[in-house]
PDB file of C-alpha atoms in Angstrom:
ATOM      1  CA  MET A 148     216.118 257.350 175.481  1.00 32.00           C
ATOM      2  CA  ARG A 149     212.940 259.227 175.500  1.00 35.00           C
ATOM      3  CA  ARG A 150     211.592 256.910 172.717  1.00 39.00           C
ATOM      4  CA  TYR A 151     212.575 254.006 174.613  1.00 38.00           C
ATOM      5  CA  SER A 152     210.421 254.829 177.402  1.00 37.00           C
ATOM      6  CA  VAL A 153     207.741 255.826 175.631  1.00 33.00           C
ATOM      7  CA  ALA A 154     207.726 252.382 173.576  1.00 43.00           C
ATOM      8  CA  VAL A 155     208.029 250.386 176.959  1.00 44.00           C
ATOM      9  CA  ALA A 156     205.332 252.444 178.890  1.00 39.00           C
ATOM     10  CA  MET A 157     202.974 252.048 175.777  1.00 39.00           C
ATOM     11  CA  ALA A 158     204.122 248.224 175.879  1.00 48.00           C
ATOM     12  CA  LEU A 159     203.352 247.957 179.902  1.00 43.00           C
ATOM     13  CA  CYS A 160     199.863 249.300 178.975  1.00 40.00           C
ATOM     14  CA  VAL A 161     198.945 247.245 176.492  1.00 42.00           C
ATOM     15  CA  LEU A 162     200.478 243.859 177.476  1.00 44.00           C
ATOM     16  CA  SER A 163     199.276 244.174 181.259  1.00 40.00           C
ATOM     17  CA  ALA A 164     195.796 244.709 179.681  1.00 35.00           C
ATOM     18  CA  TRP A 165     196.340 241.314 177.719  1.00 38.00           C
ATOM     19  CA  THR A 166     198.004 239.451 180.353  1.00 38.00           C
ATOM     20  CA  GLY A 167     195.931 240.126 183.321  1.00 37.00           C
ATOM     21  CA  THR A 168     198.575 241.019 185.222  1.00 41.00           C
ATOM     22  CA  PRO A 169     198.946 244.871 186.519  1.00 41.00           C
ATOM     23  CA  ALA A 170     201.824 246.477 185.516  1.00 42.00           C
ATOM     24  CA  GLY A 171     202.871 247.455 189.159  1.00 42.00           C
ATOM     25  CA  ALA A 172     201.865 244.038 190.407  1.00 42.00           C
ATOM     26  CA  LYS A 173     204.920 241.990 191.864  1.00 44.00           C
ATOM     27  CA  ALA A 174     205.456 238.308 190.943  1.00 39.00           C
ATOM     28  CA  PRO A 175     205.280 235.645 193.732  1.00 42.00           C
ATOM     29  CA  ALA A 176     208.647 235.881 195.842  1.00 39.00           C
ATOM     30  CA  GLY A 177     211.372 234.235 194.308  1.00 50.00           C
ATOM     31  CA  SER A 178     213.903 231.504 195.459  1.00 82.00           C
ATOM     32  CA  VAL A 179     216.589 234.438 195.328  1.00 91.00           C
ATOM     33  CA  ASP A 180     216.179 237.497 197.657  1.00 93.00           C
ATOM     34  CA  LEU A 181     217.557 239.903 195.049  1.00 94.00           C
ATOM     35  CA  GLY A 182     218.079 243.087 197.866  1.00 92.00           C
ATOM     36  CA  THR A 183     220.013 240.694 200.256  1.00 94.00           C
ATOM     37  CA  GLN A 184     221.960 238.726 197.903  1.00 96.00           C
ATOM     38  CA  ALA A 185     225.794 238.602 198.428  1.00 96.00           C
ATOM     39  CA  ILE A 186     227.443 241.308 195.731  1.00 97.00           C
ATOM     40  CA  PRO A 187     230.107 239.330 193.881  1.00 97.00           C
ATOM     41  CA  ALA A 188     233.672 241.213 193.863  1.00 96.00           C
ATOM     42  CA  ALA A 189     233.661 241.344 190.176  1.00 97.00           C
ATOM     43  CA  ILE A 190     230.732 243.880 190.266  1.00 96.00           C
ATOM     44  CA  GLY A 191     232.974 246.729 191.704  1.00 94.00           C
ATOM     45  CA  ALA A 192     236.843 245.403 191.233  1.00 95.00           C
ATOM     46  CA  ASP A 193     239.011 244.759 188.092  1.00 95.00           C
ATOM     47  CA  PRO A 194     240.818 241.474 187.832  1.00 91.00           C
ATOM     48  CA  THR A 195     244.514 241.211 188.387  1.00 91.00           C
ATOM     49  CA  PRO A 196     245.927 241.746 184.840  1.00 92.00           C
ATOM     50  CA  ASP A 197     247.444 238.632 183.476  1.00 95.00           C
ATOM     51  CA  SER A 198     250.047 240.056 180.801  1.00 95.00           C
ATOM     52  CA  GLN A 199     250.313 236.621 179.033  1.00 95.00           C
ATOM     53  CA  HIS A 200     246.518 236.251 178.397  1.00 96.00           C
ATOM     54  CA  PRO A 201     244.958 239.753 178.824  1.00 96.00           C
ATOM     55  CA  ALA A 202     241.388 240.413 179.080  1.00 97.00           C
ATOM     56  CA  ARG A 203     240.494 241.409 175.263  1.00 97.00           C
ATOM     57  CA  MET A 204     237.802 242.120 172.552  1.00 98.00           C
ATOM     58  CA  ALA A 205     237.014 240.794 169.511  1.00 98.00           C
ATOM     59  CA  VAL A 206     234.780 241.529 166.341  1.00 98.00           C
ATOM     60  CA  LEU A 207     232.786 238.776 165.138  1.00 98.00           C
ATOM     61  CA  HIS A 208     231.002 237.859 161.833  1.00 98.00           C
ATOM     62  CA  ILE A 209     228.914 235.010 162.349  1.00 98.00           C
ATOM     63  CA  PRO A 210     227.688 233.152 159.625  1.00 98.00           C
ATOM     64  CA  THR A 211     223.688 232.549 159.191  1.00 98.00           C
ATOM     65  CA  GLY A 212     220.901 232.445 157.067  1.00 93.00           C
ATOM     66  CA  ALA A 213     222.133 229.584 154.735  1.00 83.00           C
ATOM     67  CA  ARG A 214     218.995 227.295 155.513  1.00 82.00           C
ATOM     68  CA  ASN A 215     216.475 229.978 154.045  1.00 79.00           C
ATOM     69  CA  GLY A 216     218.926 230.452 151.219  1.00 80.00           C
ATOM     70  CA  HIS A 217     220.025 234.267 151.893  1.00 86.00           C
ATOM     71  CA  PRO A 218     223.743 233.783 154.077  1.00 93.00           C
ATOM     72  CA  VAL A 219     224.832 236.363 155.593  1.00 97.00           C
ATOM     73  CA  GLU A 220     227.279 237.324 158.157  1.00 98.00           C
ATOM     74  CA  ILE A 221     225.678 238.918 161.352  1.00 98.00           C
ATOM     75  CA  ASN A 222     227.483 241.462 163.654  1.00 98.00           C
ATOM     76  CA  GLY A 223     229.308 240.285 167.034  1.00 98.00           C
ATOM     77  CA  VAL A 224     231.546 241.203 169.744  1.00 98.00           C
ATOM     78  CA  ALA A 225     233.269 238.836 172.223  1.00 98.00           C
ATOM     79  CA  TYR A 226     234.164 240.051 176.144  1.00 98.00           C
ATOM     80  CA  LEU A 227     236.947 237.780 176.407  1.00 98.00           C
ATOM     81  CA  ALA A 228     238.149 236.947 180.040  1.00 98.00           C
ATOM     82  CA  SER A 229     242.023 237.399 181.214  1.00 96.00           C
ATOM     83  CA  GLY A 230     243.496 233.992 181.952  1.00 95.00           C
ATOM     84  CA  ALA A 231     244.937 231.309 180.331  1.00 92.00           C
ATOM     85  CA  GLY A 232     241.323 229.497 179.922  1.00 86.00           C
ATOM     86  CA  PRO A 233     239.509 227.878 178.509  1.00 97.00           C
ATOM     87  CA  HIS A 234     236.633 230.069 180.225  1.00 98.00           C
ATOM     88  CA  PRO A 235     233.021 229.022 180.270  1.00 98.00           C
ATOM     89  CA  THR A 236     231.247 231.514 178.071  1.00 98.00           C
ATOM     90  CA  LEU A 237     227.809 233.438 178.124  1.00 98.00           C
ATOM     91  CA  LEU A 238     225.896 234.586 175.021  1.00 98.00           C
ATOM     92  CA  LEU A 239     223.914 237.541 175.596  1.00 98.00           C
ATOM     93  CA  LEU A 240     220.855 238.093 173.613  1.00 98.00           C
ATOM     94  CA  HIS A 241     219.159 241.544 173.452  1.00 98.00           C
ATOM     95  CA  GLY A 242     215.748 242.675 173.142  1.00 96.00           C
ATOM     96  CA  LEU A 243     213.412 244.438 170.726  1.00 96.00           C
ATOM     97  CA  PRO A 244     214.715 246.412 169.132  1.00 94.00           C
ATOM     98  CA  GLY A 245     217.835 246.312 171.465  1.00 94.00           C
ATOM     99  CA  ASN A 246     218.009 249.723 173.171  1.00 94.00           C
ATOM    100  CA  GLU A 247     219.093 248.257 176.554  1.00 95.00           C
ATOM    101  CA  LYS A 248     222.004 245.792 175.185  1.00 97.00           C
ATOM    102  CA  ASN A 249     223.446 245.213 179.129  1.00 98.00           C
ATOM    103  CA  LEU A 250     226.768 245.451 178.398  1.00 98.00           C
ATOM    104  CA  ASP A 251     227.393 246.589 181.639  1.00 98.00           C
ATOM    105  CA  LEU A 252     226.280 242.990 182.371  1.00 98.00           C
ATOM    106  CA  ALA A 253     228.664 241.602 180.091  1.00 98.00           C
ATOM    107  CA  GLN A 254     231.453 243.456 181.603  1.00 98.00           C
ATOM    108  CA  ALA A 255     230.787 242.184 184.926  1.00 98.00           C
ATOM    109  CA  VAL A 256     230.283 238.811 183.724  1.00 98.00           C
ATOM    110  CA  ARG A 257     233.637 238.958 182.107  1.00 98.00           C
ATOM    111  CA  ARG A 258     235.413 240.260 185.383  1.00 97.00           C
ATOM    112  CA  ALA A 259     234.170 237.557 186.979  1.00 97.00           C
ATOM    113  CA  GLY A 260     236.011 235.031 184.769  1.00 97.00           C
ATOM    114  CA  TRP A 261     233.514 234.240 182.012  1.00 98.00           C
ATOM    115  CA  ASN A 262     233.683 235.029 178.198  1.00 98.00           C
ATOM    116  CA  VAL A 263     230.736 236.748 177.151  1.00 98.00           C
ATOM    117  CA  VAL A 264     229.400 237.145 173.372  1.00 98.00           C
ATOM    118  CA  THR A 265     226.769 239.634 172.157  1.00 98.00           C
ATOM    119  CA  LEU A 266     225.138 239.707 168.708  1.00 98.00           C
ATOM    120  CA  ASN A 267     222.776 241.797 166.298  1.00 98.00           C
ATOM    121  CA  TYR A 268     220.058 239.729 164.654  1.00 98.00           C
ATOM    122  CA  ARG A 269     219.917 239.825 161.106  1.00 98.00           C
ATOM    123  CA  GLY A 270     218.658 243.144 160.038  1.00 97.00           C
ATOM    124  CA  SER A 271     219.184 244.907 163.315  1.00 97.00           C
ATOM    125  CA  TRP A 272     221.692 247.567 164.088  1.00 97.00           C
ATOM    126  CA  GLY A 273     223.603 247.635 161.149  1.00 96.00           C
ATOM    127  CA  SER A 274     223.830 243.352 160.740  1.00 98.00           C
ATOM    128  CA  PRO A 275     222.913 242.663 157.067  1.00 97.00           C
ATOM    129  CA  GLY A 276     219.417 240.969 156.183  1.00 96.00           C
ATOM    130  CA  SER A 277     216.107 241.689 157.067  1.00 96.00           C
ATOM    131  CA  PHE A 278     214.642 241.667 160.556  1.00 97.00           C
ATOM    132  CA  ARG A 279     212.350 238.677 161.270  1.00 97.00           C
ATOM    133  CA  PHE A 280     211.168 237.464 164.811  1.00 98.00           C
ATOM    134  CA  ALA A 281     211.265 234.146 163.212  1.00 97.00           C
ATOM    135  CA  ASN A 282     215.016 234.571 162.274  1.00 97.00           C
ATOM    136  CA  ASN A 283     216.174 235.291 166.089  1.00 98.00           C
ATOM    137  CA  PRO A 284     216.618 231.687 167.327  1.00 98.00           C
ATOM    138  CA  GLU A 285     218.525 230.704 164.025  1.00 98.00           C
ATOM    139  CA  ASP A 286     220.595 233.563 164.700  1.00 98.00           C
ATOM    140  CA  ALA A 287     221.375 232.217 168.096  1.00 98.00           C
ATOM    141  CA  ALA A 288     221.887 228.573 167.032  1.00 98.00           C
ATOM    142  CA  ALA A 289     224.482 230.134 164.397  1.00 98.00           C
ATOM    143  CA  ALA A 290     226.133 231.688 167.296  1.00 98.00           C
ATOM    144  CA  LEU A 291     226.552 228.790 169.262  1.00 98.00           C
ATOM    145  CA  ALA A 292     227.624 226.858 166.283  1.00 98.00           C
ATOM    146  CA  TYR A 293     230.300 229.255 165.769  1.00 98.00           C
ATOM    147  CA  LEU A 294     231.581 229.349 169.580  1.00 98.00           C
ATOM    148  CA  ARG A 295     231.999 225.689 169.199  1.00 98.00           C
ATOM    149  CA  ASP A 296     234.027 225.454 166.112  1.00 98.00           C
ATOM    150  CA  PRO A 297     237.439 224.210 167.274  1.00 98.00           C
ATOM    151  CA  ALA A 298     239.295 226.775 165.771  1.00 98.00           C
ATOM    152  CA  HIS A 299     237.129 229.437 167.178  1.00 98.00           C
ATOM    153  CA  ALA A 300     236.977 228.173 170.450  1.00 98.00           C
ATOM    154  CA  GLN A 301     240.695 227.557 170.809  1.00 97.00           C
ATOM    155  CA  ASP A 302     241.420 231.270 169.389  1.00 97.00           C
ATOM    156  CA  MET A 303     238.929 232.859 172.037  1.00 97.00           C
ATOM    157  CA  GLY A 304     239.993 230.469 175.059  1.00 97.00           C
ATOM    158  CA  ILE A 305     236.140 228.533 175.110  1.00 98.00           C
ATOM    159  CA  ALA A 306     234.992 226.081 177.154  1.00 98.00           C
ATOM    160  CA  THR A 307     232.578 223.916 174.924  1.00 97.00           C
ATOM    161  CA  ASP A 308     231.027 222.441 177.516  1.00 97.00           C
ATOM    162  CA  ARG A 309     230.237 225.340 179.721  1.00 97.00           C
ATOM    163  CA  LEU A 310     228.023 227.734 177.131  1.00 98.00           C
ATOM    164  CA  VAL A 311     225.235 229.361 178.615  1.00 98.00           C
ATOM    165  CA  ILE A 312     222.582 231.461 176.830  1.00 98.00           C
ATOM    166  CA  ALA A 313     221.073 234.604 178.528  1.00 98.00           C
ATOM    167  CA  GLY A 314     218.689 237.020 176.945  1.00 98.00           C
ATOM    168  CA  HIS A 315     216.701 240.123 177.841  1.00 98.00           C
ATOM    169  CA  SER A 316     213.219 240.684 176.950  1.00 97.00           C
ATOM    170  CA  MET A 317     212.547 239.447 173.329  1.00 98.00           C
ATOM    171  CA  GLY A 318     216.214 237.837 173.565  1.00 98.00           C
ATOM    172  CA  ALA A 319     215.022 235.855 176.543  1.00 98.00           C
ATOM    173  CA  TRP A 320     212.092 234.495 174.657  1.00 98.00           C
ATOM    174  CA  THR A 321     214.782 234.074 171.970  1.00 98.00           C
ATOM    175  CA  ALA A 322     216.860 232.097 174.153  1.00 98.00           C
ATOM    176  CA  VAL A 323     213.964 229.692 175.314  1.00 98.00           C
ATOM    177  CA  HIS A 324     213.703 228.496 171.672  1.00 98.00           C
ATOM    178  CA  THR A 325     217.376 228.373 171.240  1.00 98.00           C
ATOM    179  CA  ALA A 326     217.911 226.614 174.234  1.00 98.00           C
ATOM    180  CA  ALA A 327     215.047 224.045 173.695  1.00 98.00           C
ATOM    181  CA  LYS A 328     216.416 222.931 170.368  1.00 97.00           C
ATOM    182  CA  ASP A 329     220.016 222.794 171.317  1.00 98.00           C
ATOM    183  CA  GLY A 330     219.856 220.423 174.374  1.00 93.00           C
ATOM    184  CA  ALA A 331     223.255 220.674 175.259  1.00 96.00           C
ATOM    185  CA  LEU A 332     223.472 224.096 177.168  1.00 98.00           C
ATOM    186  CA  ALA A 333     225.026 224.134 180.422  1.00 98.00           C
ATOM    187  CA  GLY A 334     222.248 226.659 181.588  1.00 98.00           C
ATOM    188  CA  LEU A 335     219.437 229.433 180.428  1.00 98.00           C
ATOM    189  CA  ILE A 336     219.185 232.903 181.759  1.00 98.00           C
ATOM    190  CA  LEU A 337     215.920 235.101 180.996  1.00 98.00           C
ATOM    191  CA  ILE A 338     215.496 238.590 182.416  1.00 98.00           C
ATOM    192  CA  SER A 339     212.174 239.856 181.600  1.00 98.00           C
ATOM    193  CA  MET A 340     210.756 237.842 179.143  1.00 98.00           C
ATOM    194  CA  GLY A 341     208.726 239.078 176.626  1.00 97.00           C
ATOM    195  CA  ASP A 342     206.845 236.117 175.029  1.00 98.00           C
ATOM    196  CA  ILE A 343     206.381 236.865 171.522  1.00 98.00           C
ATOM    197  CA  GLY A 344     203.980 233.662 171.466  1.00 97.00           C
ATOM    198  CA  VAL A 345     201.678 235.413 173.982  1.00 97.00           C
ATOM    199  CA  ILE A 346     202.241 239.246 172.205  1.00 97.00           C
ATOM    200  CA  ALA A 347     201.273 237.760 169.354  1.00 97.00           C
ATOM    201  CA  HIS A 348     197.660 237.509 170.405  1.00 97.00           C
ATOM    202  CA  LEU A 349     197.102 241.072 171.100  1.00 97.00           C
ATOM    203  CA  PRO A 350     194.596 243.144 168.971  1.00 97.00           C
ATOM    204  CA  HIS A 351     195.900 244.219 165.549  1.00 97.00           C
ATOM    205  CA  ASP A 352     195.813 247.727 166.189  1.00 96.00           C
ATOM    206  CA  LYS A 353     198.092 247.012 169.301  1.00 96.00           C
ATOM    207  CA  LEU A 354     200.571 245.151 167.643  1.00 96.00           C
ATOM    208  CA  VAL A 355     201.060 247.356 164.829  1.00 96.00           C
ATOM    209  CA  ALA A 356     201.498 250.496 167.422  1.00 94.00           C
ATOM    210  CA  LEU A 357     204.095 248.412 169.497  1.00 93.00           C
ATOM    211  CA  ALA A 358     206.099 247.399 166.256  1.00 94.00           C
ATOM    212  CA  ALA A 359     205.760 251.025 165.191  1.00 93.00           C
ATOM    213  CA  ASP A 360     207.569 252.337 168.474  1.00 85.00           C
ATOM    214  CA  ASN A 361     210.484 249.754 167.827  1.00 84.00           C
ATOM    215  CA  ARG A 362     211.524 249.192 164.367  1.00 84.00           C
ATOM    216  CA  LYS A 363     213.804 252.173 164.186  1.00 85.00           C
ATOM    217  CA  SER A 364     216.983 250.087 164.231  1.00 94.00           C
ATOM    218  CA  LEU A 365     215.467 247.491 161.990  1.00 97.00           C
ATOM    219  CA  ALA A 366     215.646 246.561 158.469  1.00 97.00           C
ATOM    220  CA  GLY A 367     213.295 245.142 155.749  1.00 96.00           C
ATOM    221  CA  VAL A 368     210.242 245.624 158.376  1.00 96.00           C
ATOM    222  CA  THR A 369     207.130 247.750 158.630  1.00 96.00           C
ATOM    223  CA  PRO A 370     205.089 248.216 161.571  1.00 96.00           C
ATOM    224  CA  GLU A 371     202.060 245.973 159.610  1.00 97.00           C
ATOM    225  CA  SER A 372     204.984 243.291 158.435  1.00 97.00           C
ATOM    226  CA  MET A 373     206.055 242.982 162.271  1.00 97.00           C
ATOM    227  CA  ALA A 374     202.793 242.777 163.396  1.00 97.00           C
ATOM    228  CA  LYS A 375     201.406 239.978 160.746  1.00 98.00           C
ATOM    229  CA  GLU A 376     204.370 237.906 161.401  1.00 98.00           C
ATOM    230  CA  MET A 377     203.805 237.600 164.629  1.00 98.00           C
ATOM    231  CA  GLU A 378     200.101 236.982 164.015  1.00 98.00           C
ATOM    232  CA  SER A 379     200.875 234.253 161.461  1.00 98.00           C
ATOM    233  CA  HIS A 380     203.528 232.776 163.861  1.00 98.00           C
ATOM    234  CA  ALA A 381     201.697 232.613 166.895  1.00 97.00           C
ATOM    235  CA  ASP A 382     201.637 229.068 167.220  1.00 97.00           C
ATOM    236  CA  ALA A 383     205.312 228.472 166.060  1.00 98.00           C
ATOM    237  CA  PHE A 384     206.496 231.292 168.573  1.00 98.00           C
ATOM    238  CA  ALA A 385     204.673 229.868 171.621  1.00 97.00           C
ATOM    239  CA  THR A 386     206.841 228.803 174.480  1.00 98.00           C
ATOM    240  CA  ALA A 387     204.681 226.647 176.196  1.00 96.00           C
ATOM    241  CA  PRO A 388     205.269 223.295 174.267  1.00 97.00           C
ATOM    242  CA  LEU A 389     208.607 223.658 174.903  1.00 98.00           C
ATOM    243  CA  THR A 390     208.995 223.489 178.364  1.00 98.00           C
ATOM    244  CA  ALA A 391     209.325 219.490 178.235  1.00 98.00           C
ATOM    245  CA  ARG A 392     212.490 220.073 176.333  1.00 98.00           C
ATOM    246  CA  LEU A 393     213.844 222.373 179.081  1.00 98.00           C
ATOM    247  CA  THR A 394     213.189 220.057 181.937  1.00 97.00           C
ATOM    248  CA  GLY A 395     217.085 219.206 182.253  1.00 96.00           C
ATOM    249  CA  THR A 396     218.663 222.724 181.529  1.00 97.00           C
ATOM    250  CA  PRO A 397     219.601 224.609 184.589  1.00 97.00           C
ATOM    251  CA  LEU A 398     217.599 227.787 184.392  1.00 97.00           C
ATOM    252  CA  LEU A 399     217.588 231.492 186.511  1.00 98.00           C
ATOM    253  CA  ALA A 400     214.329 232.971 185.492  1.00 98.00           C
ATOM    254  CA  LEU A 401     214.124 236.920 186.621  1.00 98.00           C
ATOM    255  CA  THR A 402     211.413 238.829 186.652  1.00 97.00           C
ATOM    256  CA  SER A 403     210.403 242.652 186.847  1.00 97.00           C
ATOM    257  CA  ASP A 404     207.227 244.802 187.642  1.00 96.00           C
ATOM    258  CA  ASP A 405     206.697 245.473 183.659  1.00 96.00           C
ATOM    259  CA  GLY A 406     203.487 243.575 183.299  1.00 95.00           C
ATOM    260  CA  LEU A 407     205.595 240.703 181.800  1.00 97.00           C
ATOM    261  CA  ALA A 408     206.170 238.558 184.809  1.00 97.00           C
ATOM    262  CA  SER A 409     203.146 236.208 183.928  1.00 97.00           C
ATOM    263  CA  HIS A 410     204.970 235.153 180.699  1.00 97.00           C
ATOM    264  CA  THR A 411     208.225 233.806 182.740  1.00 98.00           C
ATOM    265  CA  ASP A 412     205.909 232.598 185.694  1.00 97.00           C
ATOM    266  CA  ALA A 413     203.972 230.061 182.656  1.00 97.00           C
ATOM    267  CA  LEU A 414     207.045 228.670 181.461  1.00 98.00           C
ATOM    268  CA  VAL A 415     208.483 228.184 184.738  1.00 97.00           C
ATOM    269  CA  ALA A 416     205.111 226.328 186.048  1.00 97.00           C
ATOM    270  CA  GLY A 417     205.576 224.400 182.874  1.00 97.00           C
ATOM    271  CA  ILE A 418     208.784 223.168 183.169  1.00 97.00           C
ATOM    272  CA  ARG A 419     208.113 222.219 186.607  1.00 96.00           C
ATOM    273  CA  ALA A 420     205.187 220.400 185.486  1.00 97.00           C
ATOM    274  CA  HIS A 421     207.039 217.979 183.453  1.00 97.00           C
ATOM    275  CA  GLY A 422     209.422 217.235 186.106  1.00 96.00           C
ATOM    276  CA  GLY A 423     212.309 219.984 185.968  1.00 95.00           C
ATOM    277  CA  ASN A 424     213.847 221.347 189.334  1.00 92.00           C
ATOM    278  CA  ARG A 425     216.818 222.982 188.298  1.00 94.00           C
ATOM    279  CA  ILE A 426     215.350 226.490 188.599  1.00 96.00           C
ATOM    280  CA  THR A 427     216.253 229.660 190.471  1.00 96.00           C
ATOM    281  CA  THR A 428     213.863 232.496 190.228  1.00 97.00           C
ATOM    282  CA  GLY A 429     214.233 235.991 191.183  1.00 97.00           C
ATOM    283  CA  HIS A 430     212.151 239.375 191.271  1.00 96.00           C
ATOM    284  CA  ALA A 431     212.462 242.724 191.378  1.00 96.00           C
ATOM    285  CA  ALA A 432     210.201 246.167 192.119  1.00 96.00           C
ATOM    286  CA  THR A 433     211.828 247.492 188.957  1.00 97.00           C
ATOM    287  CA  ASP A 434     211.251 248.553 185.067  1.00 97.00           C
ATOM    288  CA  HIS A 435     211.418 246.194 181.951  1.00 97.00           C
ATOM    289  CA  GLY A 436     215.051 247.571 181.363  1.00 97.00           C
ATOM    290  CA  TRP A 437     216.249 246.780 185.385  1.00 98.00           C
ATOM    291  CA  SER A 438     216.874 250.898 185.370  1.00 97.00           C
ATOM    292  CA  ASP A 439     217.502 251.198 189.149  1.00 97.00           C
ATOM    293  CA  HIS A 440     218.625 247.562 189.761  1.00 98.00           C
ATOM    294  CA  ARG A 441     221.654 247.202 187.851  1.00 98.00           C
ATOM    295  CA  ILE A 442     223.942 246.327 190.488  1.00 98.00           C
ATOM    296  CA  ALA A 443     221.151 243.736 191.591  1.00 98.00           C
ATOM    297  CA  LEU A 444     220.711 241.961 188.399  1.00 98.00           C
ATOM    298  CA  GLU A 445     224.828 241.679 187.916  1.00 98.00           C
ATOM    299  CA  ALA A 446     224.901 240.095 191.147  1.00 98.00           C
ATOM    300  CA  ALA A 447     222.099 237.626 190.398  1.00 98.00           C
ATOM    301  CA  VAL A 448     223.567 236.133 187.548  1.00 98.00           C
ATOM    302  CA  ILE A 449     227.298 236.297 188.471  1.00 98.00           C
ATOM    303  CA  ASN A 450     226.261 234.451 191.656  1.00 97.00           C
ATOM    304  CA  TRP A 451     224.054 231.859 189.763  1.00 97.00           C
ATOM    305  CA  LEU A 452     226.731 231.551 187.137  1.00 98.00           C
ATOM    306  CA  GLN A 453     229.369 231.022 189.750  1.00 96.00           C
ATOM    307  CA  LYS A 454     227.262 228.178 191.386  1.00 94.00           C
ATOM    308  CA  LEU A 455     227.016 225.871 187.969  1.00 90.00           C
ATOM    309  CA  GLY A 456     228.801 222.689 187.982  1.00 66.00           C
ATOM    310  CA  ASN A 457     228.886 223.211 191.783  1.00 62.00           C
TER     311      ASN A 457
END
C-alpha cells in the first residue's frame, strides 16, 4: 500500500504540473451531487438468495493477441448475479498497474442485479504475454467479444444488448478507446481517467519515473520501454479524436481531486461539441483511488446503471 501511495502522490505532482490543474482544485460542479445522492439498497443489503439461480463466480480465460501473432488467454473473473437472467453486464477495467481493482464496486453492482466481469491485461497480474499500453484496448475488445459469444452469454446469463464498459484511471482511457471502436455498447463509465495520450507528452524523465513506480506487477517492460511506448504512440493514444464517435453512447464521467480532472473534462467537452448530450458528470473531493468516497462511488454507478434504458 505504501508503494501505491507514493506512486500516486508523485503522479499527481507531475500531472498537475503538466495539465495546469492543481492537485487540490475542484472541477466544475457535475450533474450529480455525490454527497446528497440516494444510496441504493444494494450498497448495504444482500439480495434474497435464489436457490435455482444463485449468485456465483466464474474464472474466465479470454483469447486475445491473435492480431499481432501472439495469441494468449488472459485471466478474467465473472461475478454473476442471482436470478434467471439474462442480466445486463458491466466490464470493469483496472488502472496502472491495478493495485485498486474496485472489487467492492463489482460486488455492489452484482447485488444490484448486474453481472460484472473483470480482467487482467496481457502481462499484468499473472496474465500471459507482455504488457503494452497499446494492447489494453484490444484486450478489452476481446473480452466484449467473449461475452457476446452465444455459448458464453447463455452460460453466464448475459444480456448482450446491455453491455456497459467502465474503467478507472488508465482503465478509463482503455474504456474510451474500446467504446469508440465498438459503437454498440449500452454505456460507458469513466472513473478518474488518466488519459495516456496526455500523459505521453510529459518530459521523458518524468515518464520514466512514473513508470518505475507502477511496473512491479507488469511483465515484459522496463520504465524506459514504457516511457518510449507512450512517447512513440502519443497521437494514437489521444482520446480527443474519438469524441465524435462517442456522441451516441450514454456516459457517466466521474472525477476527483487528483490533478487529472481536466482529462475527463476535455473529453466531455469534445463529445458535447459534436452534439453528444447523453452525459452525466460528477465530482468528489477525494483522491485518485476514491479512498474515502467508496460508498459515493458505488451509489453513483448503480444509480446511473439503473436509469439506463428507462
